[in-house]
PDB file of C-alpha atoms in Angstrom:
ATOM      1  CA  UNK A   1     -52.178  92.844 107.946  1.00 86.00           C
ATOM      2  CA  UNK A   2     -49.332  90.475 106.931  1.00 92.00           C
ATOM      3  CA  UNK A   3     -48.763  89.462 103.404  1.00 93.00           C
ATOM      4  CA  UNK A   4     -48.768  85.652 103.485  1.00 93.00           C
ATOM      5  CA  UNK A   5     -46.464  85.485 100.147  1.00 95.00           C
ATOM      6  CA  UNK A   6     -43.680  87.781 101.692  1.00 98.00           C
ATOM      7  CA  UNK A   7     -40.570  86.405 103.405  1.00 99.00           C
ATOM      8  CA  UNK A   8     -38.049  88.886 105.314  1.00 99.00           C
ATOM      9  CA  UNK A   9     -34.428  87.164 105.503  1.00 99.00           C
ATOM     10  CA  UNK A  10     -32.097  88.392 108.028  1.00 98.00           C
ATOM     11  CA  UNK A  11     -28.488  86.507 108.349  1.00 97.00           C
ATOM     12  CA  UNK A  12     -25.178  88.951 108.262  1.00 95.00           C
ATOM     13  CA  UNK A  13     -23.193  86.242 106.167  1.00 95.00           C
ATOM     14  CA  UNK A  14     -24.059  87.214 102.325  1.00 95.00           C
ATOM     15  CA  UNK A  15     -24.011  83.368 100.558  1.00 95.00           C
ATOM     16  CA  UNK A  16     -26.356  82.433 103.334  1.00 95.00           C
ATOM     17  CA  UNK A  17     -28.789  84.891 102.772  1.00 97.00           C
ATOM     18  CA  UNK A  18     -28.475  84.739  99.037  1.00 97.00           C
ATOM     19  CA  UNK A  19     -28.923  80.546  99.029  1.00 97.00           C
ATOM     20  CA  UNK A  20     -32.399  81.733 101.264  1.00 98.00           C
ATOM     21  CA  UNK A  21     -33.747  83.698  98.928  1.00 98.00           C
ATOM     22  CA  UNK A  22     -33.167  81.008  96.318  1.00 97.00           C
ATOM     23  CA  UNK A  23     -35.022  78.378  98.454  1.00 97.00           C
ATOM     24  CA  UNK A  24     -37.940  81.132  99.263  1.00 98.00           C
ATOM     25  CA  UNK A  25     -38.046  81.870  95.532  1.00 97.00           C
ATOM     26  CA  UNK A  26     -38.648  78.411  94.631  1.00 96.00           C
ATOM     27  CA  UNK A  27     -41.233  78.096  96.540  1.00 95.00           C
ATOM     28  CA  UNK A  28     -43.234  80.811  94.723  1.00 96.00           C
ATOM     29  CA  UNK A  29     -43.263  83.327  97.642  1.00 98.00           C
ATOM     30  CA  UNK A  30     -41.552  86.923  97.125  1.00 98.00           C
ATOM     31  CA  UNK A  31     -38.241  87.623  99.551  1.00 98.00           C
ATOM     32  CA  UNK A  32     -39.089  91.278 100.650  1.00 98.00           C
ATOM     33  CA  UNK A  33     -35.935  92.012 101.614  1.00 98.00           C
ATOM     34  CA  UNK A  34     -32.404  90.762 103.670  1.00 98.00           C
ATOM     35  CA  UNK A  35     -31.197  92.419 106.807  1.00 98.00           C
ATOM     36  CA  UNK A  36     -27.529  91.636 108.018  1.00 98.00           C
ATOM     37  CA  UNK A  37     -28.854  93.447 111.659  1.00 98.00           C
ATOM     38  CA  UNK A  38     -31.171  93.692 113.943  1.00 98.00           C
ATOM     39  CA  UNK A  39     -31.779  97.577 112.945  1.00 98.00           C
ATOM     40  CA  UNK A  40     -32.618  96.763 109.492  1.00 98.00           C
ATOM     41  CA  UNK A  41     -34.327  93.587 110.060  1.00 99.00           C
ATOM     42  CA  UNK A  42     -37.465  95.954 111.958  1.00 99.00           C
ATOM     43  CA  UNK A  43     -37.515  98.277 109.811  1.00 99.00           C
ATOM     44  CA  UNK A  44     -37.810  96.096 106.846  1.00 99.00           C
ATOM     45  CA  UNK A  45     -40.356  93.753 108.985  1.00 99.00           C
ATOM     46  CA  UNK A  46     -42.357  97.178 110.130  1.00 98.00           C
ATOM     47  CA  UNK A  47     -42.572  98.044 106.317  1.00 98.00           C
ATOM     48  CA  UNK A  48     -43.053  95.138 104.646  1.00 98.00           C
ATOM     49  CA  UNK A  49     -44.907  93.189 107.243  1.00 98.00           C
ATOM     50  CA  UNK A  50     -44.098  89.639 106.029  1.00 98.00           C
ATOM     51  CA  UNK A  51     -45.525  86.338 107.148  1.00 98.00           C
ATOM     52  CA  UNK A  52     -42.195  84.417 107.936  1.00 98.00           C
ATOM     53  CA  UNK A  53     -39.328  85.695 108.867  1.00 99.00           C
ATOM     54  CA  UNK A  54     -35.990  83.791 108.502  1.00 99.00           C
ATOM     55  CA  UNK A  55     -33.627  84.688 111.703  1.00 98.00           C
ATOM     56  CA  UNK A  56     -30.085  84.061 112.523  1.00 97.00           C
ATOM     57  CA  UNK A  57     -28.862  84.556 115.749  1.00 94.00           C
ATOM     58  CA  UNK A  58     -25.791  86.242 115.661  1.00 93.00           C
ATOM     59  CA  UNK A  59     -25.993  90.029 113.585  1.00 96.00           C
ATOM     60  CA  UNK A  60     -23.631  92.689 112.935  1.00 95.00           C
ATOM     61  CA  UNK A  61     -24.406  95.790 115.656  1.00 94.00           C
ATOM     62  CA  UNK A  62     -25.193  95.093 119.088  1.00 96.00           C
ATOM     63  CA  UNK A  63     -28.135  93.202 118.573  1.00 96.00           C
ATOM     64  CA  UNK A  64     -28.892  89.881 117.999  1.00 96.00           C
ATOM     65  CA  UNK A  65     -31.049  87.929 116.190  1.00 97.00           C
ATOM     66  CA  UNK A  66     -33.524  87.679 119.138  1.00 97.00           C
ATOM     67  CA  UNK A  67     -33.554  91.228 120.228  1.00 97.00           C
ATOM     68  CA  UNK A  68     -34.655  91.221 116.306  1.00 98.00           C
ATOM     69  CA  UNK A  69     -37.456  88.655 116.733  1.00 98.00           C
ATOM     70  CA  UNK A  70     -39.124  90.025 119.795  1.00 97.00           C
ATOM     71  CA  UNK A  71     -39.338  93.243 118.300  1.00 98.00           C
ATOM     72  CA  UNK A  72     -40.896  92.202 114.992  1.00 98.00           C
ATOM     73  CA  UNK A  73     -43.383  89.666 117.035  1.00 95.00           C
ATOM     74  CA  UNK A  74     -44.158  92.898 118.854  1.00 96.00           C
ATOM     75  CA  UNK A  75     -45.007  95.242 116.769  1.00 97.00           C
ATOM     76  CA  UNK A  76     -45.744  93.546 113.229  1.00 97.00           C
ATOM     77  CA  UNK A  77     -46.547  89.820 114.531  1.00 96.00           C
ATOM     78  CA  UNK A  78     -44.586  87.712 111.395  1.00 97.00           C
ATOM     79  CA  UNK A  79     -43.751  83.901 112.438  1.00 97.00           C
ATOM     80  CA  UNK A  80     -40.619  83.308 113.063  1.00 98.00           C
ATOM     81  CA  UNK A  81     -37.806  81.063 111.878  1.00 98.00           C
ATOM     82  CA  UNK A  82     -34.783  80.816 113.671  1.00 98.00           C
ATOM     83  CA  UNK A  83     -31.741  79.502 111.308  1.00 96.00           C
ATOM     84  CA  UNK A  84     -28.313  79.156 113.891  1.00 93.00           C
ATOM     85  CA  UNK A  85     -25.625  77.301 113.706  1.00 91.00           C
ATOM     86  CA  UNK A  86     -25.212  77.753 117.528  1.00 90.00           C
ATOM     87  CA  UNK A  87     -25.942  74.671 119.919  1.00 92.00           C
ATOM     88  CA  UNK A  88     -24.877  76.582 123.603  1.00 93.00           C
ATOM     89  CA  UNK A  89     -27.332  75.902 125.419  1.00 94.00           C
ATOM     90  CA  UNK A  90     -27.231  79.674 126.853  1.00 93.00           C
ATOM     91  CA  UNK A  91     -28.401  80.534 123.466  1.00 92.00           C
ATOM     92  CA  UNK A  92     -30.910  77.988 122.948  1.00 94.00           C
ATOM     93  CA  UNK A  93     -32.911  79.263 126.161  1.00 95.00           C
ATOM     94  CA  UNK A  94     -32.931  82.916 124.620  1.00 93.00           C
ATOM     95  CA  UNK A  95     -34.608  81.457 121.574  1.00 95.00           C
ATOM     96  CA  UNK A  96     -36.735  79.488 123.041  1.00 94.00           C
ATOM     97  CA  UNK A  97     -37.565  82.352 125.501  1.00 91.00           C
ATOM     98  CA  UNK A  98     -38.542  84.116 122.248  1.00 90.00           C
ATOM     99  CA  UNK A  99     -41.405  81.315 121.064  1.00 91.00           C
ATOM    100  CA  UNK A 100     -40.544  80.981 117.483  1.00 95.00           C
ATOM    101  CA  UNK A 101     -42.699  79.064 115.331  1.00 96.00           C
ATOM    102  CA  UNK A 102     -39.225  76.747 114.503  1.00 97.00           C
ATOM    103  CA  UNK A 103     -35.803  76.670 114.887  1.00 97.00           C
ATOM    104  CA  UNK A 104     -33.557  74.962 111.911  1.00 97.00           C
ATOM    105  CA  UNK A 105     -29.890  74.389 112.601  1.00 95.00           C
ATOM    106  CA  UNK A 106     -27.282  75.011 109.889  1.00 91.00           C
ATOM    107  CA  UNK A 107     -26.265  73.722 107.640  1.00 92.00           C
ATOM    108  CA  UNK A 108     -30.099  73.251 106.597  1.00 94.00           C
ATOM    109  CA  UNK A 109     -31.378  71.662 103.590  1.00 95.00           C
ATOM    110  CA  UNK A 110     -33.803  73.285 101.206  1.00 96.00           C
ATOM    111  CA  UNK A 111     -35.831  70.375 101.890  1.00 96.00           C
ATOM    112  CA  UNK A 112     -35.956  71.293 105.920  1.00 97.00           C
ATOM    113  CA  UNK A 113     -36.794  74.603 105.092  1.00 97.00           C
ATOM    114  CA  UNK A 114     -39.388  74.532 102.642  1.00 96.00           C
ATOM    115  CA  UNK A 115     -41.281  71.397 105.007  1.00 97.00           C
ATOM    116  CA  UNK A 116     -41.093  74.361 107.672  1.00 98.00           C
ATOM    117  CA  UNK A 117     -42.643  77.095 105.818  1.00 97.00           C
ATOM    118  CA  UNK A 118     -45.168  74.762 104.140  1.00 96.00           C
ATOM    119  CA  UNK A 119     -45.925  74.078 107.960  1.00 96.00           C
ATOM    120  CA  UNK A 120     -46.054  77.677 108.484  1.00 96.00           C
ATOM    121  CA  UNK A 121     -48.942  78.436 105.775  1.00 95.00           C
ATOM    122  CA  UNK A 122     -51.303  75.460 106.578  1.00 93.00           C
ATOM    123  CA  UNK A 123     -51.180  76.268 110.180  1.00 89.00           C
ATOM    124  CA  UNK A 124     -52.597  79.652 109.462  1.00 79.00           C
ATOM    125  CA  UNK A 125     -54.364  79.633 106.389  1.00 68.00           C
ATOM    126  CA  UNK A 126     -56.533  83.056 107.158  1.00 62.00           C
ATOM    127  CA  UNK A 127     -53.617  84.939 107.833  1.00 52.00           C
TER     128      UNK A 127
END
């Protein structure tokens, strides 16, 4: 079961991840943790099993953001959020390929994300 008030952040630049959590916070949901890899991002995802999870694309290791996100929707199922500041369209296809519930690019706005995750909630209000 996921835990609708629990959001996993994974971005590998610090600020970033720290000005997420700030945005989740206000919103009243609990940030169950921030992954700077792919590695952690599962295992944090496979433990915590949150709702939303906030993806960047690029990660330190050899994996990437959506190596990440097809391994979380596989085996815990969390909505995904991609958050990349990357336009190529190379990369776009590989998200895409990926079906995440959104993709935001940055610089985002607290405003873009919070409209997204409100989305996120309403559209699945049993989960």
């Amino acid at each position: 079961m996921l835990h609708r008030d629990r959001v996993l952040i994974v971005d590998d630049e610090f600020i970033i991840a720290q000005t997420l959590c700030v945005y989740v916070e206000d919103l009243g949901l609990t940030v169950c943790g921030t992954a700077a890899s792919a590695d952690e991002a599962v295992a944090l995802a496979v433990d915590q099993r949150p709702f939303i999870v906030l993806m960047d694309m690029r990660l330190q290791g050899d994996r990437d953001g959506v190596d990440a996100s097809q391994e979380i929707h596989e085996r815990v199922g969390s909505k995904v959020v991609f958050i990349t500041g990357s336009r190529e369209p190379a990369t776009l296809a590989r998200i895409e390929g990926d079906h995440p519930s959104a993709v935001l690019f940055k610089p985002i706005s607290e405003g873009q994300l919070v409209a997204v995750i409100r989305r996120l909630l309403e559209e699945d209000p049993g989960a």
